[in-house]
Short mmCIF file of C-alpha atoms in Angstrom, two decimals:
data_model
loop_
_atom_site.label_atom_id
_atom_site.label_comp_id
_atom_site.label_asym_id
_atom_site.label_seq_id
_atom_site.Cartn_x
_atom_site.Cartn_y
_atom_site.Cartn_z
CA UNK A 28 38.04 66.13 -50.71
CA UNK A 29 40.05 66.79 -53.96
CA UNK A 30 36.58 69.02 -55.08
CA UNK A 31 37.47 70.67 -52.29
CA UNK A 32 41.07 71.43 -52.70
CA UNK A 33 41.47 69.06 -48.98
CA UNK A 34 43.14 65.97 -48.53
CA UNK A 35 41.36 62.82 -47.67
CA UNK A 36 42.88 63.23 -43.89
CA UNK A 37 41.45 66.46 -43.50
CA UNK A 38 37.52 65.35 -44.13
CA UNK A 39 38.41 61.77 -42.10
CA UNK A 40 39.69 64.25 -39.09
CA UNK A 41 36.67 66.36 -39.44
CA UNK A 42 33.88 63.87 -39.50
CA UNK A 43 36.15 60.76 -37.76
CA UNK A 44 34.95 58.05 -40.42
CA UNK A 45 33.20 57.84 -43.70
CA UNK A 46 29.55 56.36 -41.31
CA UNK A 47 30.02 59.42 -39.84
CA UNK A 48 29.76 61.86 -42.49
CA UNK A 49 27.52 59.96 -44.31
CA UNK A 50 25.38 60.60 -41.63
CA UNK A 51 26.13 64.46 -41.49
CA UNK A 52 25.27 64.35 -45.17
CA UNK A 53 21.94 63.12 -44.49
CA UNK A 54 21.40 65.05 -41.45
CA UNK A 55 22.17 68.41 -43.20
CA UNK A 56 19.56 66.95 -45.64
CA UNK A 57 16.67 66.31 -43.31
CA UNK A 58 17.40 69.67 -42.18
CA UNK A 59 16.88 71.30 -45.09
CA UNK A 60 13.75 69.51 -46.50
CA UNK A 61 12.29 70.16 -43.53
CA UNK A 62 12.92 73.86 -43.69
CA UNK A 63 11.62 73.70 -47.40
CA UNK A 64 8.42 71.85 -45.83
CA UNK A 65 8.00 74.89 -43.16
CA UNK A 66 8.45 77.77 -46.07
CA UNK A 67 5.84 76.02 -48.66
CA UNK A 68 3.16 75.04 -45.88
CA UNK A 69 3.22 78.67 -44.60
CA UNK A 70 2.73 79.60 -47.74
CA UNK A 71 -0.21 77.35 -48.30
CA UNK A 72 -1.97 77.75 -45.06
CA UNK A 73 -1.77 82.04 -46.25
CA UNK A 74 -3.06 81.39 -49.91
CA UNK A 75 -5.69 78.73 -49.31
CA UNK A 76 -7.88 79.33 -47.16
CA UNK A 77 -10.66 76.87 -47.48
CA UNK A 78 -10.78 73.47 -46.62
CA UNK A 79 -11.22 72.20 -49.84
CA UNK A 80 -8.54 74.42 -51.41
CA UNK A 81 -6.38 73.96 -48.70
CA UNK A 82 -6.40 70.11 -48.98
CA UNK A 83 -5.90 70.40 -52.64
CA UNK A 84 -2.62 72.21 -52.31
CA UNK A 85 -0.97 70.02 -49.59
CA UNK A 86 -2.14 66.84 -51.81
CA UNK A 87 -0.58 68.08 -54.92
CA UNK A 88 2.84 69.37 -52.93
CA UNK A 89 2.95 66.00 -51.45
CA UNK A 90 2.80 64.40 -54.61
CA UNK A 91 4.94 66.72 -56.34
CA UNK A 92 7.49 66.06 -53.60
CA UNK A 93 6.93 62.81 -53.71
CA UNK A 94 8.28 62.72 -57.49
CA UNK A 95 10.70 64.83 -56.76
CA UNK A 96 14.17 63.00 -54.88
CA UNK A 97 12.38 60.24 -54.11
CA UNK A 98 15.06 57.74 -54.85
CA UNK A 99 17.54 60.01 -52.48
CA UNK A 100 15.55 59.70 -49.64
CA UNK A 101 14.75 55.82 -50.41
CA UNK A 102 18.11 55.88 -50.43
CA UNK A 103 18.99 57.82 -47.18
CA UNK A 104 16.47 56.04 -45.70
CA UNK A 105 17.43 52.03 -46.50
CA UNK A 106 21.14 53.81 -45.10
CA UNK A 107 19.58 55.03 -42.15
CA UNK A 108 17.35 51.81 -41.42
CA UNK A 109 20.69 49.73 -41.34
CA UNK A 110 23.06 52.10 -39.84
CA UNK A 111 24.26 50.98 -36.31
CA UNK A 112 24.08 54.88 -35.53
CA UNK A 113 20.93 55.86 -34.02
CA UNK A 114 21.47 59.28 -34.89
CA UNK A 115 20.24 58.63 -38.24
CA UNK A 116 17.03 56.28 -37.40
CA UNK A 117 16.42 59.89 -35.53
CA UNK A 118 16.78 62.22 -38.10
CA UNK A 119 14.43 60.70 -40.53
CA UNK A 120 12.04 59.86 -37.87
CA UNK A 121 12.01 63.64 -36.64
CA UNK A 122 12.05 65.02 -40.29
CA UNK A 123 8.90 62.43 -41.39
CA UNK A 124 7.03 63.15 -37.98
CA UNK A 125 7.93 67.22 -38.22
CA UNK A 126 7.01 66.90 -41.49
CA UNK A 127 3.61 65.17 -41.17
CA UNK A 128 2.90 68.05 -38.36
CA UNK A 129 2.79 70.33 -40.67
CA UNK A 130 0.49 69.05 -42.71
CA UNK A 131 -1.62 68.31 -39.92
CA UNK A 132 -1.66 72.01 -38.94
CA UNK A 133 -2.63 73.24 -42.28
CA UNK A 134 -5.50 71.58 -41.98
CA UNK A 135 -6.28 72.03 -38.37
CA UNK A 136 -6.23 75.58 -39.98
CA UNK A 137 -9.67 75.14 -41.73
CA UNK A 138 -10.59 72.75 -38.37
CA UNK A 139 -14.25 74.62 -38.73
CA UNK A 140 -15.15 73.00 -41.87
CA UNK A 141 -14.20 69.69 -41.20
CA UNK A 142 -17.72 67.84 -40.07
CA UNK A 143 -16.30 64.10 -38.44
CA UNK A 144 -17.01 64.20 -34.96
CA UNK A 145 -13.20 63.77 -33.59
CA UNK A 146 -11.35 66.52 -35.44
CA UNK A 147 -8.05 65.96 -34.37
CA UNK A 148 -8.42 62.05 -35.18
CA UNK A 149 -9.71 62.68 -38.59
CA UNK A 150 -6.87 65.23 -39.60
CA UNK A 151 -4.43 62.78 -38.17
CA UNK A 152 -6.07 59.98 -40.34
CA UNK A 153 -6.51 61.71 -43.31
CA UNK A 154 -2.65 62.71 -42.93
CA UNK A 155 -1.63 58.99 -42.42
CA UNK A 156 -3.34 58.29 -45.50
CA UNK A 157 -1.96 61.09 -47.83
CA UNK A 158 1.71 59.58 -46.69
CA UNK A 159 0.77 56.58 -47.24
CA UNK A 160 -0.46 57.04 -50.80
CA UNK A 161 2.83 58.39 -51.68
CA UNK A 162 4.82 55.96 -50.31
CA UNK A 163 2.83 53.68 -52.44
CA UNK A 164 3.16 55.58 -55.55
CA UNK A 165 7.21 55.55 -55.21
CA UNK A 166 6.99 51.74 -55.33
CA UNK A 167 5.14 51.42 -58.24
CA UNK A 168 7.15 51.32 -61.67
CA UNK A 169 7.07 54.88 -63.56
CA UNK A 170 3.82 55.77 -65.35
CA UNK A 171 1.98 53.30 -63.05
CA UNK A 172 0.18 55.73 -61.08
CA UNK A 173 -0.60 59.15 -63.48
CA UNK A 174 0.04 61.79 -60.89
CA UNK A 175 -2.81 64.00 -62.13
CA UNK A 176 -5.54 61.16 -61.58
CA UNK A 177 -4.14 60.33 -58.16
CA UNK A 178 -4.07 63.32 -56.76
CA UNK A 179 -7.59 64.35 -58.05
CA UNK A 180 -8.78 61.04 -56.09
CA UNK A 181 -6.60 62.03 -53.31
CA UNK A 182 -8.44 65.04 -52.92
CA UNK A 183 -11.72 63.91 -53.41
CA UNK A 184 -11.41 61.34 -51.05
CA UNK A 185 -10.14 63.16 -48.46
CA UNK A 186 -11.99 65.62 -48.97
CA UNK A 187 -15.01 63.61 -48.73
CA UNK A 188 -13.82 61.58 -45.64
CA UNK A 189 -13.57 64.83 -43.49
CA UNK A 190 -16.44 66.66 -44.70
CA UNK A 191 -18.44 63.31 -43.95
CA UNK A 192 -20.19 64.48 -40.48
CA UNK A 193 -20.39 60.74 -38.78
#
């Protein structure tokens, strides 16, 4: 409030109580990683083409955002998880799932090259496990996982597992 040249009344009368614009905070947040997400997967699914390239962009974005404000979000997140507003539980839950659409559409763009037998179920897998491999890698202590070895196995893998026609 004083950063703003407002008194503490003004921001109380605005948002109603500090839950509440805690919660716009993170909203407004979720909003704009999400529009960050849209802008760099269109411009992955319009430079990579190929399967293979494709996949190796979204792995090292997702790791690279991964790094990136991943204590914020942790943060946000443990907030969210305990808030007695559901509006929060929403907005990460819609940001994560919006998020992990995307993904799944950059890949369904290369759908032709994939060789499992239920497409859909093996992008939807392969996204699954590219979240969880970052979530892991935020737990560990720094250095534990060296980002340019994991996401050269993340590729690989993945890579492997949907190219794998069974």
């Amino acid at each position: 409030a004083a950063r703003a040249g407002r008194s503490a009344g003004s921001v109380y009368r605005r948002f109603g109580d500090k839950d509440a614009m805690i919660e716009a905070v993170i909203e407004r947040y979720c909003r704009r990683l999400l529009g960050a997400n849209e802008k760099n997967l269109s411009a992955l699914t319009a430079n990579h083409l190929g399967l293979s390239s494709r996949l190796k962009a979204l792995v090292d974005g997702v790791v690279a955002g991964g790094r990136k404000d991943w204590r914020l979000l942790e943060a946000f997140r443990e907030v969210a998880a305990t808030s007695p507003r559901p509006g929060l539980q929403r907005a990460f839950k819609r940001t994560r799932e919006a998020t992990l659409d995307l993904a799944k559409k950059a890949l369904q763009g290369c759908a032709d090259e994939i060789r499992r037998s239920d497409r859909k179920r093996a992008i939807d897998f392969a996204i699954v496990i590219l979240a969880g491999a970052v979530d892991t890698m935020k737990r560990e202590p720094a250095g534990a996982l060296n980002d340019k070895a994991l996401r050269t196995e993340l590729h690989s893998m993945l890579l492997s597992y949907l190219t794998c026609d069974r």
